[in-house]
């Protein structure tokens, strides 16, 4: 951030990624020559490191209004924003109302093979295209990517609830396996975080062993795994994965 944009981040503690508007307001310093001028509030919905946690429309709107009242613009990392809207049963436009810019992925839950979109005002997008070129970005055959993205947006949004159901089933199964700890009640979307409690395993070693057995999972730290469900993982795959994990740990 400092090297590419000349900015300094100020992190704010949240509850599994959900921000409290009151804590955000406390973090806003009054003008002072010793501190950077606050200018941008960055949000993430769903929150990856929080385990796919969703911020609801009311919280999002409160944060947007707070930022604008203090002269800040708002950028939303909405890589999985359609998952959040699906979980809440709301229109994605209501969930993103008022943000100044948003990025969302076509290649995660929407399962296009590649691509993300940056959305904002025309002047903002014109500047973003310039900055992308400055940083060496670009793609000649973007229409091929766009075609898959159109299919994703038109045909694959409504099925995201299947991924959420499969993720909850996975979390329930993991919670029943000795040596692992998972809380199905905290699974809202398609991400499942799991603690490795077996003293003979750590996260990276277990992830490597599971990959060899046919289950691909990310080590999310020294003692944590992250599972993600998607279009190519059905209910039968969840049961197969759980059986493999039981066998490895057993």
Coordinates of C-alpha atoms in Angstrom, one line a residue:
X1 CA 0.0 0.0 0.0
X2 CA 2.7 2.4 0.9
X3 CA 4.9 1.6 -2.1
X4 CA 2.1 1.5 -4.8
X5 CA -0.4 4.1 -3.5
X6 CA 1.4 6.2 -1.0
X7 CA -1.1 5.5 1.7
X8 CA -1.0 4.1 5.3
X9 CA -3.7 1.7 6.5
X10 CA -5.2 1.8 10.0
X11 CA -6.7 -1.5 11.0
X12 CA -9.9 -1.7 13.1
X13 CA -10.8 -4.7 15.2
X14 CA -14.0 -6.4 14.1
X15 CA -16.1 -9.3 15.2
X16 CA -15.1 -12.0 12.7
X17 CA -14.7 -9.2 10.1
X18 CA -17.9 -7.3 11.0
X19 CA -17.1 -3.7 11.8
X20 CA -18.9 -1.6 14.5
X21 CA -19.6 1.9 13.2
X22 CA -18.9 3.3 16.7
X23 CA -15.4 1.8 16.7
X24 CA -14.8 3.2 13.2
X25 CA -15.8 6.7 14.3
X26 CA -13.4 6.5 17.3
X27 CA -10.5 5.6 14.9
X28 CA -11.0 8.8 12.9
X29 CA -8.4 11.3 14.1
X30 CA -9.1 15.0 14.0
X31 CA -6.9 16.9 11.6
X32 CA -3.3 16.9 12.8
X33 CA -0.1 17.5 11.0
X34 CA 1.4 14.5 12.7
X35 CA -1.0 12.0 11.2
X36 CA -2.1 11.0 7.7
X37 CA -5.4 12.5 6.5
X38 CA -8.1 9.8 6.6
X39 CA -9.7 9.6 3.1
X40 CA -11.0 6.0 2.5
X41 CA -12.9 3.4 4.4
X42 CA -12.3 -0.1 3.0
X43 CA -14.9 -2.8 3.8
X44 CA -15.1 -6.5 3.0
X45 CA -18.3 -8.5 2.6
X46 CA -18.3 -11.4 3.0
X47 CA -15.2 -11.4 5.1
X48 CA -12.7 -14.1 4.1
X49 CA -10.6 -14.3 7.2
X50 CA -13.7 -14.1 9.3
X51 CA -14.9 -17.3 7.8
X52 CA -17.3 -15.9 5.2
X53 CA -19.0 -13.7 7.6
X54 CA -21.7 -11.4 6.3
X55 CA -22.4 -7.7 7.2
X56 CA -26.0 -6.9 6.9
X57 CA -27.6 -4.0 5.0
X58 CA -28.2 -1.9 8.1
X59 CA -24.5 -2.1 9.2
X60 CA -23.3 -1.5 5.7
X61 CA -25.5 1.6 5.4
X62 CA -24.4 2.9 8.8
X63 CA -20.7 2.6 7.8
X64 CA -21.3 4.3 4.5
X65 CA -23.1 7.2 6.0
X66 CA -20.5 7.6 8.7
X67 CA -17.7 7.6 6.2
X68 CA -19.4 10.2 3.9
X69 CA -20.3 12.4 6.9
X70 CA -16.5 12.6 7.6
X71 CA -15.5 13.2 4.0
X72 CA -14.3 9.7 3.3
X73 CA -15.0 7.6 0.3
X74 CA -15.9 3.9 0.6
X75 CA -14.5 1.0 -1.3
X76 CA -16.0 -2.5 -0.9
X77 CA -14.0 -5.6 -1.4
X78 CA -17.1 -7.6 -2.5
X79 CA -15.3 -10.7 -3.8
X80 CA -18.2 -12.7 -2.5
X81 CA -20.9 -10.0 -2.3
X82 CA -23.4 -12.2 -4.1
X83 CA -23.0 -14.8 -1.4
X84 CA -23.7 -12.2 1.2
X85 CA -26.9 -11.1 -0.6
X86 CA -28.0 -14.7 -1.0
X87 CA -27.5 -15.4 2.8
X88 CA -29.5 -12.2 3.7
X89 CA -32.2 -12.9 1.0
X90 CA -31.7 -9.3 -0.3
X91 CA -30.9 -7.7 -3.6
X92 CA -27.2 -7.1 -4.0
X93 CA -27.9 -3.5 -5.0
X94 CA -29.4 -2.9 -1.6
X95 CA -26.4 -4.3 0.1
X96 CA -24.0 -2.1 -1.8
X97 CA -26.1 1.1 -1.8
X98 CA -23.9 4.2 -1.3
X99 CA -20.5 2.7 -1.7
X100 CA -18.2 4.7 -4.0
X101 CA -16.5 1.6 -5.6
X102 CA -16.7 -2.1 -5.4
X103 CA -14.7 -5.1 -6.7
X104 CA -16.4 -8.4 -7.0
X105 CA -15.2 -11.8 -8.4
X106 CA -16.8 -13.7 -11.2
X107 CA -14.4 -16.7 -10.5
X108 CA -15.3 -17.6 -6.9
X109 CA -18.9 -18.6 -6.0
X110 CA -20.1 -17.5 -9.5
X111 CA -17.6 -20.0 -10.9
X112 CA -16.5 -18.3 -14.1
X113 CA -13.0 -19.6 -15.0
X114 CA -11.4 -16.2 -14.5
X115 CA -12.2 -12.5 -13.8
X116 CA -13.2 -9.8 -11.4
X117 CA -15.1 -6.5 -12.0
X118 CA -14.4 -3.0 -10.6
X119 CA -17.5 -0.9 -10.4
X120 CA -17.7 2.9 -9.8
X121 CA -18.5 6.2 -11.4
X122 CA -17.3 6.9 -14.9
X123 CA -14.5 9.2 -13.8
X124 CA -13.3 6.7 -11.2
X125 CA -13.2 3.9 -13.8
X126 CA -11.4 6.1 -16.3
X127 CA -8.7 6.7 -13.6
X128 CA -8.7 3.0 -12.6
X129 CA -8.0 2.0 -16.2
X130 CA -5.1 4.4 -16.3
X131 CA -3.7 3.1 -13.1
X132 CA -4.1 -0.5 -14.3
X133 CA -2.0 0.3 -17.4
X134 CA 0.6 2.1 -15.2
X135 CA 1.0 -1.0 -13.1
X136 CA 1.3 -3.2 -16.2
X137 CA -2.2 -4.7 -16.3
X138 CA -4.4 -5.4 -19.3
X139 CA -5.9 -8.3 -21.3
X140 CA -6.3 -8.5 -25.1
X141 CA -9.0 -11.1 -25.3
X142 CA -11.2 -9.7 -22.5
X143 CA -14.3 -10.5 -24.4
X144 CA -13.8 -14.3 -23.8
X145 CA -13.7 -13.6 -20.1
X146 CA -16.7 -11.3 -20.3
X147 CA -18.8 -14.0 -22.0
X148 CA -18.2 -16.4 -19.1
X149 CA -18.9 -13.6 -16.7
X150 CA -22.3 -12.8 -18.3
X151 CA -23.3 -16.5 -17.9
X152 CA -22.2 -16.4 -14.3
X153 CA -24.3 -13.3 -13.5
X154 CA -27.3 -14.4 -15.4
X155 CA -27.5 -18.1 -14.5
X156 CA -25.4 -18.9 -11.4
X157 CA -26.3 -16.4 -8.7
X158 CA -29.5 -18.1 -7.6
X159 CA -27.7 -21.4 -6.9
X160 CA -25.3 -20.0 -4.3
X161 CA -27.5 -21.2 -1.5
X162 CA -26.5 -24.8 -2.5
X163 CA -22.9 -24.0 -1.6
X164 CA -24.0 -22.5 1.7
X165 CA -26.0 -25.7 2.6
X166 CA -23.0 -27.9 1.6
X167 CA -20.7 -25.8 3.7
X168 CA -22.9 -26.2 6.8
X169 CA -23.0 -29.9 6.3
X170 CA -19.2 -30.0 6.0
X171 CA -18.8 -28.0 9.2
X172 CA -21.1 -30.4 11.0
X173 CA -19.1 -33.3 9.9
X174 CA -15.8 -31.8 10.8
X175 CA -17.1 -31.0 14.3
X176 CA -17.7 -34.7 14.8
X177 CA -14.1 -35.7 13.9
X178 CA -11.7 -36.1 16.8
X179 CA -8.7 -33.8 16.3
X180 CA -10.6 -31.1 14.6
X181 CA -12.8 -28.2 15.9
X182 CA -15.5 -26.5 13.8
X183 CA -18.6 -24.5 14.7
X184 CA -21.4 -25.0 12.2
X185 CA -23.3 -22.1 13.8
X186 CA -20.7 -19.7 12.6
X187 CA -21.0 -20.8 8.9
X188 CA -23.1 -18.3 7.0
X189 CA -21.9 -18.7 3.4
X190 CA -19.5 -21.0 1.6
X191 CA -16.4 -20.8 3.8
X192 CA -15.6 -23.2 6.7
X193 CA -12.8 -22.5 9.1
X194 CA -11.5 -25.5 11.1
X195 CA -9.0 -25.6 14.0
X196 CA -6.6 -28.5 14.1
X197 CA -6.5 -29.7 17.7
X198 CA -4.7 -33.1 17.2
X199 CA -1.2 -32.5 18.7
X200 CA 0.4 -34.8 16.0
X201 CA -0.7 -32.5 13.2
X202 CA -0.4 -28.9 12.2
X203 CA -2.4 -27.1 9.5
X204 CA 0.1 -27.2 6.6
X205 CA 1.1 -30.8 7.2
X206 CA -2.5 -31.9 7.4
X207 CA -3.4 -29.9 4.3
X208 CA -0.6 -31.5 2.4
X209 CA -1.6 -35.0 3.5
X210 CA -5.3 -34.4 2.6
X211 CA -4.3 -33.2 -0.8
X212 CA -2.5 -36.4 -1.5
X213 CA -5.6 -38.3 -0.4
X214 CA -7.9 -36.3 -2.7
X215 CA -9.2 -33.3 -0.6
X216 CA -7.9 -29.9 -1.5
X217 CA -7.9 -27.5 1.4
X218 CA -5.9 -24.3 2.4
X219 CA -3.8 -24.1 5.5
X220 CA -5.0 -20.8 7.0
X221 CA -2.3 -20.6 9.6
X222 CA -0.3 -23.0 11.8
X223 CA -3.3 -24.7 13.2
X224 CA -6.2 -23.7 11.0
X225 CA -7.7 -25.0 7.7
X226 CA -10.1 -23.2 5.3
X227 CA -12.5 -25.2 3.2
X228 CA -14.6 -23.6 0.5
X229 CA -17.6 -25.0 -1.3
X230 CA -18.5 -24.2 -4.9
X231 CA -20.3 -25.3 -8.0
X232 CA -18.0 -28.3 -8.6
X233 CA -18.6 -29.6 -5.0
X234 CA -21.9 -31.4 -4.5
X235 CA -23.5 -33.1 -1.4
X236 CA -21.9 -36.4 -2.3
X237 CA -18.5 -34.8 -2.5
X238 CA -18.9 -33.4 1.0
X239 CA -19.6 -36.9 2.3
X240 CA -16.6 -38.3 0.4
X241 CA -14.3 -35.6 1.7
X242 CA -15.5 -36.2 5.3
X243 CA -14.8 -39.9 4.9
X244 CA -11.3 -39.2 3.6
X245 CA -10.6 -36.8 6.5
X246 CA -11.8 -39.3 9.0
X247 CA -9.4 -41.9 7.5
X248 CA -6.4 -39.6 7.6
X249 CA -6.9 -38.5 11.2
X250 CA -8.0 -42.0 12.3

